[in-house]
Each structure stands twice: as C-alpha cells, then as structure tokens.
C-alpha cells in the first residue's frame, strides 16, 4: 500500500471511529451504571485509535488535540472524573472538532489556524475536568499515554510540537538470531528483499557481538544491523519482510518521524547494549541528530528519576509494540474490534431485486453498446469507432464489477444442512457427521438460490441411502459414525460443489442391470462406468424395487440433474463400493454471462459456449460416412460424430456450398457441429428462455446480440449426450 | 407514432410504437375494458388489465423444435419474450403477415411466476368498455375455437366479441407440454406458410 | 578454496570459488590459523564467485582479530559478487579497504572507505 493509500484509509477509518464515538457518547446519558464502563472503554478506544494512527502519519494537529481528549476519557474510565451532561456535551464538541481536524488534514495536509485556536480553547475546557480529577497540572503534551501515571511523568521539559524526530526514514534495528545461518536465513536475502519495497539509505553493520577467535563458531550468526530505510511501505509490509526470522531475531521498526520517546524506548529496549552505544549508532546511521539524542537521554534520565518503577512498567508494556503494527500492542485487541466494526460498517445491505435490476440494466447497456459499436462500424467513422470501443471496454468492466456484487459465499447454504442431517440421522437411527469445507467459496446469488433444492435431494439421499446402518457399518469394519461431506471450490471458471458420503457406494453392475430391465439402456449397449453412475440421475430410474444398495437413490434425483442442467451445469459421480459416493455438481460461476462463439445456420444465429469449442474445420460432405443413422467424419484419424444443426433444428433456407464443423467437447466426448457460417466470439448476457421452453432440448438459453435480435444458445452438453447415449439424433435427412 | 387513443382503430407502426397499458387504461375505468383485435375476420378481446403493450410484428427469432404456435422469441427491452401465434394456437391456418400484424404483450401468471408473453394477432382494433351484464357465457358449441379458451361473449350492439380466457389460451403448462410430444416426433419443420416471412430474425447479418 | 603464499613476513591468501555457509567450517579451519602467522595478511578476493554473510562475518572476525594484535589484514581485488554483498551488508565502510568499483570502460574508480557508500539514494 502506498503512503497515500494508507493515509486515505486512515481518514476513512478515523471518520468511522468518530461516528462510532459519537454514537457511544450519545448513549452514555441513557445508560445504567453497569453498561457505562464498557461504553467509556469504547469511546476511549475510538479516540485512542484515531490518535494512534494519526501519529503514524505524523499528523500532529490531530494527535496533539486527541491526546488530551484521550487523557480525559481515560480518567473517566478510571472513575476519577464523573460523567455529567456538560462533560458529554464538551466531549461531543471535541469529537466534532477532531472530525474537523481530520477533514482539514485530508483537504490541506494540515490543520487550519482557526482550528488550532479552537483546539487550544477546547484543551483549556478539558483541562478544567482533568484538574478536577487528578489535581495535577493539565496534560497537553503529546507523549503516549499509557495510563494516568503518565501525567506525573510529564515534569520533564518538553515542547508540544518538538517531540517528533526529524527523520523521514523508517528506522530498522535488526539483531539476527544465532541460528540464522543454519536456518538458511542469510541477512543478505532480507536486506536485498527490503530493497524491493524501498531504498536503504544507510546501513550500519554491528560487530558488537563478534566473539573472540576461541569462541567463534563459523556457523553462528553474530550480526546486527541498523538501517535507515526510505519507503512508502506500511509497517506491516516491512515487518513481513522479516516474517521468517521474527521469532529468533530481535527486530525493531520505527516509523518515519517517530516520537523521540519511541527512540528512547528503542534505546532502552536494547538491553544488551549500553544506551550510549545504541544512541551513537542511531546518530551514526542518521536516525537521530546529536541534539535529539541528548534530549532523549535527558528525558530518559528525568523519567527514570521521576518514577523508576512506572517507567519500567511502561517499557514492558510497550516492548511488544515494535513487533506489531505501530498502532500499539495494547491496542491490538482494539484494532480487531475496530476491524470488526469497520467490516460491519463497510458492508451495505442492498435489496436483491435492486441489485438484479442494476445488473439487468448493465447487461442491457452492454448490449446497447455493442449495437452502437456496430452502427459506428457501419458508418466507418474511425474516431467514433475508437471512442465506442473504449466505451464498450468500460461497459464490460462495469458489467463484470456489477456481477461481482452478486457473489455470495456458499457457507450459509451449507450450514442449513447441519440441521437436516442431524434430524435425519435421528429419524433413521444413524450416527452422521456433516463435514463442511470450502464454505467461503463465492458464487452468484442466482446460483445459490437454485442450488438449495438439488443439494437437499443429494444430502437426504446420501444420509438415507448412501450411508449404511450402524450395524452394517460395524460389520464392514467402518467407523460407526458416517460422514456426509459438503465441499465447494472454484475450478477454472466453474464452481464445483461436492456432496459426498463414506457409505456403501454404488454397484455399477446392479445399476446397469436395473437400467436394462427398465429399458433405459439397450441390451447390447455398452456404457462406461461414469455413464452407468449417471443413470441414477435419469428420469424413470425408479426406486420402487428393492435393488439393495441403490434402492431409493432415484427419488427426486432426476430433479437434481434437471436443475443442474438448467443452470448450464453438469454432474459427475464417483463411487467405490464400500467406500462411498461423491456427487459433484459443476456449475458456471455466474448464470448471467457467457463467452460465446456465434455460428450461423440459414438465417439463424446460434451461440456455442466458447469453453467447449475445440476447433473449427472445413466441412466436406465427401468425407462424411454414415452408420446407424449417425454421420461421422474422420478428424485426423479419430472418428468424429456430427450433429447437423440445420437438420437437428429444422432450419430452412438455402444451404451454402462451404460449410464448417465446429468441434466441441463435453463430457469427454468430441462432437462436430455442422454449421453454415462462423461468426466469431461474443461475450454476452444470458437470458433465460422462460417456462414455455422448459424441456426444450439442445437449446439452453438465449442472448441478445448487438443488433438487438435474439440468438439461441446451444446446449452442447445435451447434444453430446444424445450421441454418447446412442439416442436417435433427430432426423438425419 | 403517437400514443394511441381509444375508441379508434389502433394504428401501430414501427416497433418503437408501444401502446402502454397505462395509456390504454387511461381511457376509462379498467375492469370492464377490453382490447379487441381481429384474427381471420373474427373479433376477439383480452381484458385490458393484463395488456402491457402492443408492438408491430418485427424481428422474431424462431426457436427450433417448438410447436408451430410458438412463433419464436423477441427482445423486449432486454428481456426475451416468447411470442404465440394465436391463429395456430386456435388450430387455424396461420395468418399472412401484413403491415397490420401486431404482437400484443400480455402479462400472465400470479405474483411470483409472473411473466410476459407476446400474442400475434392480425390487427388490433380498439379498446372497448363492456359491462359485465353485457357478457354472456360461452356457448356450448358453435365457436371456432376451443370452448375453454372463451371466457364469455361480449355483446356489442348487434355483434359479439369473443372474450378470451388468457390463462387458458396462454397456459404455460399447455404451451410447454406440447413439446413432450414433439420430442418423440421427427424434428419439426416450420410450416411453409410462416417461412421466410419478412420478419424472420437475421441476426447473422451485420 | 584458498591458496596461501608466504613471503617477506606477509601472507598472501587467495580465496576462491564459493564461500558460503557450506564452506564456512572448512574455511575457518584453513583460514583462521593463518591469522597469527605473519604480521601482514593480504586477502585476495578476485576469484570469489559467491560469498554469503557467514563468510563475510568470518572475514570481519579475521580483521578484528588482526587489528587487536596490531597486525595488518587487508582485503584486495574484491570480485563483483563480493562487492555486491559488501555493499548490501554495509561492509564496504566497515572494512574500509579500497574497493575498485567497476566504472565505465573498466577505468576503476577508487573509493577510500565507505564515505560515499550508503547514501546511494
């Protein structure tokens, strides 16, 4: 993240924190005493985060004022300052003022003079309450507040605005762990990597730990470095560079323009080195000026004198900070809470219909754009074509972006089945676990809505018929508790949803026998294993009879298949007897868009989903052979069955001399579609054909072309299946 | 090209001319209003409430293997809407397509399953108000079309208009069910009379 | 790994090939005993094809050991890989040996100690 981007994030988050602070302040007065501490905590955290993050960016105008507010809030938290309506009003004004400071800083990079004056005025007002609480001098300094003790510690001389060290670089202190070399962690790698996210302004290698010859182990690492690092990276990004050595090494990272106190802490934390030595090192590598160091050491001495124990406590408290993002370690929990709040605030509930309407409009916009582009091409105006093509690109981006709005995680759909499985298991007296994976997988809301029913069928069948009874499981030496698994993942532009069980599995022989008996499969017809399994999803594969291991499997299963096909998806079944069955539903990521390849037959245009198109070859009737009413051509030594679209769909009109074969592949089978013309690729919004056309085979939907006319989308899956199943292809005349 | 007034024949020209239901309904109180149209010299009517708009017969994309009373689909402002050839639906010979041929967009179905269908008619006539007491039950016999398609006979001076029961005429179940039969039959070839009419879609061109 | 030539009370050591953590033990065994042999040690780095922090550290140790005894220990003829690593680690200024930086047309630019180093930005 660049500095600007990080800063932008800060402004946005600060506003959210301030809104939160306001809401909490308004609540204070209506709350009973029990809830008050938590509310005060929340307000304090908000102020603290706004201040803490502001100091990261050196936004002193915000830091200095908010710090005072924070101090007062801290007192209130401790009960030193009582809540009163007047105080709440003052805090609300302060909150408004901080918001103004944030706005001004964002707009102008600094706080206006007027606001500075107001800051001082408000600090005076706040001071009155602070005095009331502690009876000590009001604290208007900018040192980090770790508690109310800090106020007493502010005896040492300090100018409010002179606290920041004039160093525009990050300061990184590295003490590599003894085993770094053995672990393959060569400092060189990290230092070189550091160069990827910024510039090393100065590097100082430290030899302080190099032992005498006698104690030296060539494989030990004794090295340390002090680095001035110029970078717009965030602290997190810099920390990430040292991710792998974080545990064994000593790493301190100070932000640009850190407070002198942070350097003091750094100096103090280097326990193994003398303060003087590390101070010199800091000067040597340019992190501090000599004057700054002198001041720091003076401050440190004064502080130590003032309150030895407190100081130590504070150091301990802050020691961890440097390994975590600058926004304090103590604030880590606060950060998490803030993140949670932010997430809540950043997501927006939108009525699904509105979203659909938007997506529809965008889809139309794309279509209209394509139409306009067509007109531009007809007119032949180069400038117009150019600008239309730009517009089209934008429209398509916009459509993609708007479709993403509709993506939701499948987790909620999956978790509904916990209850279903639990209830069914109880009814059937089985022990069943439901294992859910891939709950984060996102898919189009329209898919989620339609997948519920098929999944329900599959899960119920898996529990009911897939899993054996406990007794059977025991006999088979399997764990008594059966497992139903739901899994989802993305696979090359598709979403795959799996419903699995570790039950008895499917017996292909029995299925085939039954299918023959039902007349679904011809007596001499040979089917692959996958095709046999697929039979259980076919209509008419009834369940009435007791065919042991598949009994009942047909209930509603044809509905599953139909639903899936309606969604332009397909099913796959894996099963091993005794081990279980996995039914896989493979769906397009979105139901709304298709990359199509447009072909012409007669006057009609058809769209072939591009992802199934393998190649296009010229068609010659001479090469065509016919067997059992099915025509074939020889494609580089392979037999390629043909579907003549003209015949298949009864398209009228004159047949051109030159025709083409579009080779498509689906379900592992290649088929050639004989068409009149190839018209190119076309990305398009799918329009469902509606209820009137349910059951129409060979056509899966429609789309609106750039010209505004409707073109039909070929259901390649269906066409291929007809051939692989040896079904009669329509009219081979 | 203007919004059509009622009580006059409805000149519908160009696909852009859409007579909206609102425009039609504005003519008077809704319930008893009917859009009348001609189909092979007979006058029929649909209740105006469900009539969304009227389009000139334009580019229609044929859907293969559908029964011949499904003329095809059209693009209605981004939605793909099926168009029923009403003459064929009535079992009559398909009408010749003329300049006056129209597609009446009708909304059917209840709340959730609501969708639009286009109905192809020879010409749209007018919007009439027919009071309930002027409507007789369908005759038991003698009509040229299926009895259950008729909601009633509207008396109009000395003439009758056949008020259609849109839910029956345009029953999705029936429109879709026919395909099951078709699936078993050899590939459907469009009837010669509605072939190559000027309105057939030619998305391939351009 | 290394060749030693001793003459006129000075050892001339030529380090060769890869000097990494894998060679560190061997190098320490062969190289460190040389430190107390002569008053002057010249380490030629021209044939070092690769060096890592562990061996660079070994050179640091050698330098410090010699200095403590008032002996000379100079590094000469830094190969390019050595220069790269020394620059990365801030060792050019730490050693302070003249390093011949590759300039245009091979005309070496000499820098004494690391005065100009570090402020590369």
PDB file of N, CA, C and O in Angstrom, chain B residues 145-189:
ATOM      1  N   UNK B 145     -63.262 -21.973 -31.877  1.00  0.00           N
ATOM      2  CA  UNK B 145     -62.099 -22.310 -31.041  1.00  0.00           C
ATOM      3  C   UNK B 145     -62.523 -23.122 -29.837  1.00  0.00           C
ATOM      4  O   UNK B 145     -63.705 -23.224 -29.517  1.00  0.00           O
ATOM      5  N   UNK B 146     -61.517 -23.661 -29.172  1.00  0.00           N
ATOM      6  CA  UNK B 146     -61.780 -24.496 -28.012  1.00  0.00           C
ATOM      7  C   UNK B 146     -62.636 -23.746 -27.009  1.00  0.00           C
ATOM      8  O   UNK B 146     -62.386 -22.581 -26.692  1.00  0.00           O
ATOM      9  N   UNK B 147     -63.599 -24.463 -26.480  1.00  0.00           N
ATOM     10  CA  UNK B 147     -64.561 -23.821 -25.604  1.00  0.00           C
ATOM     11  C   UNK B 147     -63.915 -23.210 -24.357  1.00  0.00           C
ATOM     12  O   UNK B 147     -64.305 -22.131 -23.912  1.00  0.00           O
ATOM     13  N   UNK B 148     -62.958 -23.910 -23.809  1.00  0.00           N
ATOM     14  CA  UNK B 148     -62.395 -23.393 -22.548  1.00  0.00           C
ATOM     15  C   UNK B 148     -61.509 -22.174 -22.760  1.00  0.00           C
ATOM     16  O   UNK B 148     -61.064 -21.534 -21.815  1.00  0.00           O
ATOM     17  N   UNK B 149     -61.223 -21.837 -24.017  1.00  0.00           N
ATOM     18  CA  UNK B 149     -60.462 -20.615 -24.290  1.00  0.00           C
ATOM     19  C   UNK B 149     -61.336 -19.374 -24.106  1.00  0.00           C
ATOM     20  O   UNK B 149     -60.841 -18.262 -23.997  1.00  0.00           O
ATOM     21  N   UNK B 150     -62.649 -19.591 -24.108  1.00  0.00           N
ATOM     22  CA  UNK B 150     -63.571 -18.454 -24.124  1.00  0.00           C
ATOM     23  C   UNK B 150     -64.059 -18.139 -22.718  1.00  0.00           C
ATOM     24  O   UNK B 150     -64.563 -19.012 -22.006  1.00  0.00           O
ATOM     25  N   UNK B 151     -63.851 -16.911 -22.322  1.00  0.00           N
ATOM     26  CA  UNK B 151     -64.323 -16.511 -21.003  1.00  0.00           C
ATOM     27  C   UNK B 151     -65.778 -16.090 -21.087  1.00  0.00           C
ATOM     28  O   UNK B 151     -66.546 -16.233 -20.160  1.00  0.00           O
ATOM     29  N   UNK B 152     -66.137 -15.519 -22.211  1.00  0.00           N
ATOM     30  CA  UNK B 152     -67.516 -15.100 -22.388  1.00  0.00           C
ATOM     31  C   UNK B 152     -67.692 -14.437 -23.731  1.00  0.00           C
ATOM     32  O   UNK B 152     -66.725 -14.226 -24.470  1.00  0.00           O
ATOM     33  N   UNK B 153     -68.948 -14.135 -24.067  1.00  0.00           N
ATOM     34  CA  UNK B 153     -69.222 -13.440 -25.314  1.00  0.00           C
ATOM     35  C   UNK B 153     -69.696 -12.046 -24.966  1.00  0.00           C
ATOM     36  O   UNK B 153     -70.716 -11.878 -24.295  1.00  0.00           O
ATOM     37  N   UNK B 154     -68.931 -11.063 -25.376  1.00  0.00           N
ATOM     38  CA  UNK B 154     -69.317  -9.697 -25.080  1.00  0.00           C
ATOM     39  C   UNK B 154     -70.274  -9.182 -26.134  1.00  0.00           C
ATOM     40  O   UNK B 154     -70.017  -9.280 -27.328  1.00  0.00           O
ATOM     41  N   UNK B 155     -71.369  -8.663 -25.678  1.00  0.00           N
ATOM     42  CA  UNK B 155     -72.371  -8.168 -26.624  1.00  0.00           C
ATOM     43  C   UNK B 155     -72.023  -6.733 -26.977  1.00  0.00           C
ATOM     44  O   UNK B 155     -71.763  -5.898 -26.123  1.00  0.00           O
ATOM     45  N   UNK B 156     -72.011  -6.500 -28.267  1.00  0.00           N
ATOM     46  CA  UNK B 156     -71.589  -5.190 -28.722  1.00  0.00           C
ATOM     47  C   UNK B 156     -72.560  -4.787 -29.828  1.00  0.00           C
ATOM     48  O   UNK B 156     -72.490  -5.282 -30.939  1.00  0.00           O
ATOM     49  N   UNK B 157     -73.483  -3.879 -29.456  1.00  0.00           N
ATOM     50  CA  UNK B 157     -74.575  -3.582 -30.377  1.00  0.00           C
ATOM     51  C   UNK B 157     -75.205  -4.900 -30.816  1.00  0.00           C
ATOM     52  O   UNK B 157     -75.677  -5.652 -29.993  1.00  0.00           O
ATOM     53  N   UNK B 158     -75.110  -5.189 -32.102  1.00  0.00           N
ATOM     54  CA  UNK B 158     -75.710  -6.443 -32.543  1.00  0.00           C
ATOM     55  C   UNK B 158     -74.682  -7.531 -32.739  1.00  0.00           C
ATOM     56  O   UNK B 158     -74.979  -8.628 -33.173  1.00  0.00           O
ATOM     57  N   UNK B 159     -73.450  -7.169 -32.405  1.00  0.00           N
ATOM     58  CA  UNK B 159     -72.352  -8.089 -32.660  1.00  0.00           C
ATOM     59  C   UNK B 159     -71.824  -8.684 -31.362  1.00  0.00           C
ATOM     60  O   UNK B 159     -72.103  -8.192 -30.278  1.00  0.00           O
ATOM     61  N   UNK B 160     -71.066  -9.716 -31.515  1.00  0.00           N
ATOM     62  CA  UNK B 160     -70.425 -10.317 -30.351  1.00  0.00           C
ATOM     63  C   UNK B 160     -68.914 -10.282 -30.506  1.00  0.00           C
ATOM     64  O   UNK B 160     -68.394 -10.462 -31.602  1.00  0.00           O
ATOM     65  N   UNK B 161     -68.232 -10.046 -29.419  1.00  0.00           N
ATOM     66  CA  UNK B 161     -66.785 -10.277 -29.437  1.00  0.00           C
ATOM     67  C   UNK B 161     -66.506 -11.444 -28.510  1.00  0.00           C
ATOM     68  O   UNK B 161     -67.168 -11.603 -27.480  1.00  0.00           O
ATOM     69  N   UNK B 162     -65.530 -12.234 -28.897  1.00  0.00           N
ATOM     70  CA  UNK B 162     -65.170 -13.380 -28.062  1.00  0.00           C
ATOM     71  C   UNK B 162     -64.115 -12.925 -27.060  1.00  0.00           C
ATOM     72  O   UNK B 162     -62.995 -12.546 -27.444  1.00  0.00           O
ATOM     73  N   UNK B 163     -64.525 -12.911 -25.821  1.00  0.00           N
ATOM     74  CA  UNK B 163     -63.569 -12.524 -24.782  1.00  0.00           C
ATOM     75  C   UNK B 163     -62.797 -13.762 -24.376  1.00  0.00           C
ATOM     76  O   UNK B 163     -63.370 -14.765 -23.954  1.00  0.00           O
ATOM     77  N   UNK B 164     -61.455 -13.656 -24.532  1.00  0.00           N
ATOM     78  CA  UNK B 164     -60.624 -14.834 -24.325  1.00  0.00           C
ATOM     79  C   UNK B 164     -60.213 -14.987 -22.862  1.00  0.00           C
ATOM     80  O   UNK B 164     -60.014 -14.005 -22.147  1.00  0.00           O
ATOM     81  N   UNK B 165     -60.114 -16.217 -22.463  1.00  0.00           N
ATOM     82  CA  UNK B 165     -59.568 -16.511 -21.140  1.00  0.00           C
ATOM     83  C   UNK B 165     -58.061 -16.676 -21.301  1.00  0.00           C
ATOM     84  O   UNK B 165     -57.563 -17.727 -21.714  1.00  0.00           O
ATOM     85  N   UNK B 166     -57.347 -15.626 -20.987  1.00  0.00           N
ATOM     86  CA  UNK B 166     -55.907 -15.630 -21.279  1.00  0.00           C
ATOM     87  C   UNK B 166     -55.163 -16.730 -20.536  1.00  0.00           C
ATOM     88  O   UNK B 166     -54.179 -17.259 -21.017  1.00  0.00           O
ATOM     89  N   UNK B 167     -55.626 -17.031 -19.339  1.00  0.00           N
ATOM     90  CA  UNK B 167     -54.908 -18.054 -18.574  1.00  0.00           C
ATOM     91  C   UNK B 167     -54.982 -19.419 -19.247  1.00  0.00           C
ATOM     92  O   UNK B 167     -54.069 -20.236 -19.112  1.00  0.00           O
ATOM     93  N   UNK B 168     -56.067 -19.640 -19.983  1.00  0.00           N
ATOM     94  CA  UNK B 168     -56.201 -20.917 -20.694  1.00  0.00           C
ATOM     95  C   UNK B 168     -55.462 -20.858 -22.025  1.00  0.00           C
ATOM     96  O   UNK B 168     -54.674 -21.736 -22.356  1.00  0.00           O
ATOM     97  N   UNK B 169     -55.738 -19.780 -22.753  1.00  0.00           N
ATOM     98  CA  UNK B 169     -55.124 -19.641 -24.070  1.00  0.00           C
ATOM     99  C   UNK B 169     -53.605 -19.648 -23.959  1.00  0.00           C
ATOM    100  O   UNK B 169     -52.908 -20.261 -24.774  1.00  0.00           O
ATOM    101  N   UNK B 170     -53.130 -18.974 -22.933  1.00  0.00           N
ATOM    102  CA  UNK B 170     -51.692 -18.825 -22.791  1.00  0.00           C
ATOM    103  C   UNK B 170     -51.147 -19.660 -21.639  1.00  0.00           C
ATOM    104  O   UNK B 170     -50.116 -19.332 -21.055  1.00  0.00           O
ATOM    105  N   UNK B 171     -51.834 -20.697 -21.308  1.00  0.00           N
ATOM    106  CA  UNK B 171     -51.388 -21.561 -20.223  1.00  0.00           C
ATOM    107  C   UNK B 171     -49.986 -22.090 -20.500  1.00  0.00           C
ATOM    108  O   UNK B 171     -49.746 -22.782 -21.494  1.00  0.00           O
ATOM    109  N   UNK B 172     -49.088 -21.731 -19.617  1.00  0.00           N
ATOM    110  CA  UNK B 172     -47.693 -22.140 -19.807  1.00  0.00           C
ATOM    111  C   UNK B 172     -47.584 -23.662 -19.832  1.00  0.00           C
ATOM    112  O   UNK B 172     -46.840 -24.233 -20.623  1.00  0.00           O
ATOM    113  N   UNK B 173     -48.362 -24.280 -18.977  1.00  0.00           N
ATOM    114  CA  UNK B 173     -48.305 -25.743 -18.935  1.00  0.00           C
ATOM    115  C   UNK B 173     -48.627 -26.331 -20.294  1.00  0.00           C
ATOM    116  O   UNK B 173     -47.951 -27.234 -20.775  1.00  0.00           O
ATOM    117  N   UNK B 174     -49.652 -25.778 -20.890  1.00  0.00           N
ATOM    118  CA  UNK B 174     -50.047 -26.316 -22.191  1.00  0.00           C
ATOM    119  C   UNK B 174     -49.047 -25.959 -23.274  1.00  0.00           C
ATOM    120  O   UNK B 174     -48.712 -26.768 -24.125  1.00  0.00           O
ATOM    121  N   UNK B 175     -48.570 -24.718 -23.209  1.00  0.00           N
ATOM    122  CA  UNK B 175     -47.616 -24.305 -24.234  1.00  0.00           C
ATOM    123  C   UNK B 175     -46.359 -25.156 -24.154  1.00  0.00           C
ATOM    124  O   UNK B 175     -45.753 -25.511 -25.157  1.00  0.00           O
ATOM    125  N   UNK B 176     -45.965 -25.476 -22.939  1.00  0.00           N
ATOM    126  CA  UNK B 176     -44.732 -26.223 -22.757  1.00  0.00           C
ATOM    127  C   UNK B 176     -44.955 -27.726 -22.943  1.00  0.00           C
ATOM    128  O   UNK B 176     -44.076 -28.436 -23.418  1.00  0.00           O
ATOM    129  N   UNK B 177     -46.138 -28.178 -22.554  1.00  0.00           N
ATOM    130  CA  UNK B 177     -46.397 -29.615 -22.551  1.00  0.00           C
ATOM    131  C   UNK B 177     -46.319 -30.214 -23.937  1.00  0.00           C
ATOM    132  O   UNK B 177     -45.878 -31.348 -24.104  1.00  0.00           O
ATOM    133  N   UNK B 178     -46.726 -29.431 -24.911  1.00  0.00           N
ATOM    134  CA  UNK B 178     -46.758 -29.944 -26.268  1.00  0.00           C
ATOM    135  C   UNK B 178     -45.390 -30.443 -26.712  1.00  0.00           C
ATOM    136  O   UNK B 178     -45.271 -31.355 -27.505  1.00  0.00           O
ATOM    137  N   UNK B 179     -44.367 -29.856 -26.138  1.00  0.00           N
ATOM    138  CA  UNK B 179     -43.026 -30.261 -26.554  1.00  0.00           C
ATOM    139  C   UNK B 179     -42.732 -31.719 -26.257  1.00  0.00           C
ATOM    140  O   UNK B 179     -41.958 -32.345 -26.947  1.00  0.00           O
ATOM    141  N   UNK B 180     -43.282 -32.192 -25.169  1.00  0.00           N
ATOM    142  CA  UNK B 180     -43.006 -33.575 -24.814  1.00  0.00           C
ATOM    143  C   UNK B 180     -43.385 -34.465 -25.996  1.00  0.00           C
ATOM    144  O   UNK B 180     -42.665 -35.376 -26.348  1.00  0.00           O
ATOM    145  N   UNK B 181     -44.511 -34.143 -26.582  1.00  0.00           N
ATOM    146  CA  UNK B 181     -44.948 -34.877 -27.755  1.00  0.00           C
ATOM    147  C   UNK B 181     -43.951 -34.676 -28.888  1.00  0.00           C
ATOM    148  O   UNK B 181     -43.512 -35.612 -29.535  1.00  0.00           O
ATOM    149  N   UNK B 182     -43.588 -33.436 -29.056  1.00  0.00           N
ATOM    150  CA  UNK B 182     -42.690 -33.094 -30.142  1.00  0.00           C
ATOM    151  C   UNK B 182     -41.364 -33.823 -30.015  1.00  0.00           C
ATOM    152  O   UNK B 182     -40.760 -34.245 -30.993  1.00  0.00           O
ATOM    153  N   UNK B 183     -40.936 -34.001 -28.784  1.00  0.00           N
ATOM    154  CA  UNK B 183     -39.659 -34.667 -28.563  1.00  0.00           C
ATOM    155  C   UNK B 183     -39.631 -36.050 -29.190  1.00  0.00           C
ATOM    156  O   UNK B 183     -38.601 -36.534 -29.611  1.00  0.00           O
ATOM    157  N   UNK B 184     -40.769 -36.661 -29.197  1.00  0.00           N
ATOM    158  CA  UNK B 184     -40.852 -38.012 -29.728  1.00  0.00           C
ATOM    159  C   UNK B 184     -40.941 -38.026 -31.248  1.00  0.00           C
ATOM    160  O   UNK B 184     -40.634 -39.000 -31.896  1.00  0.00           O
ATOM    161  N   UNK B 185     -41.408 -36.938 -31.788  1.00  0.00           N
ATOM    162  CA  UNK B 185     -41.638 -36.874 -33.229  1.00  0.00           C
ATOM    163  C   UNK B 185     -40.364 -36.468 -33.955  1.00  0.00           C
ATOM    164  O   UNK B 185     -39.433 -35.971 -33.346  1.00  0.00           O
ATOM    165  N   UNK B 186     -40.311 -36.702 -35.254  1.00  0.00           N
ATOM    166  CA  UNK B 186     -39.157 -36.237 -36.022  1.00  0.00           C
ATOM    167  C   UNK B 186     -39.062 -34.720 -35.905  1.00  0.00           C
ATOM    168  O   UNK B 186     -40.025 -34.056 -35.590  1.00  0.00           O
ATOM    169  N   UNK B 187     -37.892 -34.251 -36.152  1.00  0.00           N
ATOM    170  CA  UNK B 187     -37.642 -32.819 -35.996  1.00  0.00           C
ATOM    171  C   UNK B 187     -38.710 -32.007 -36.711  1.00  0.00           C
ATOM    172  O   UNK B 187     -39.109 -32.307 -37.835  1.00  0.00           O
ATOM    173  N   UNK B 188     -39.107 -31.026 -36.011  1.00  0.00           N
ATOM    174  CA  UNK B 188     -40.175 -30.209 -36.552  1.00  0.00           C
ATOM    175  C   UNK B 188     -39.659 -29.327 -37.678  1.00  0.00           C
ATOM    176  O   UNK B 188     -38.616 -28.705 -37.594  1.00  0.00           O
ATOM    177  N   UNK B 189     -40.426 -29.322 -38.713  1.00  0.00           N
ATOM    178  CA  UNK B 189     -40.095 -28.397 -39.791  1.00  0.00           C
ATOM    179  C   UNK B 189     -41.153 -27.307 -39.785  1.00  0.00           C
ATOM    180  O   UNK B 189     -42.342 -27.590 -39.727  1.00  0.00           O
TER     181      UNK B 189
END
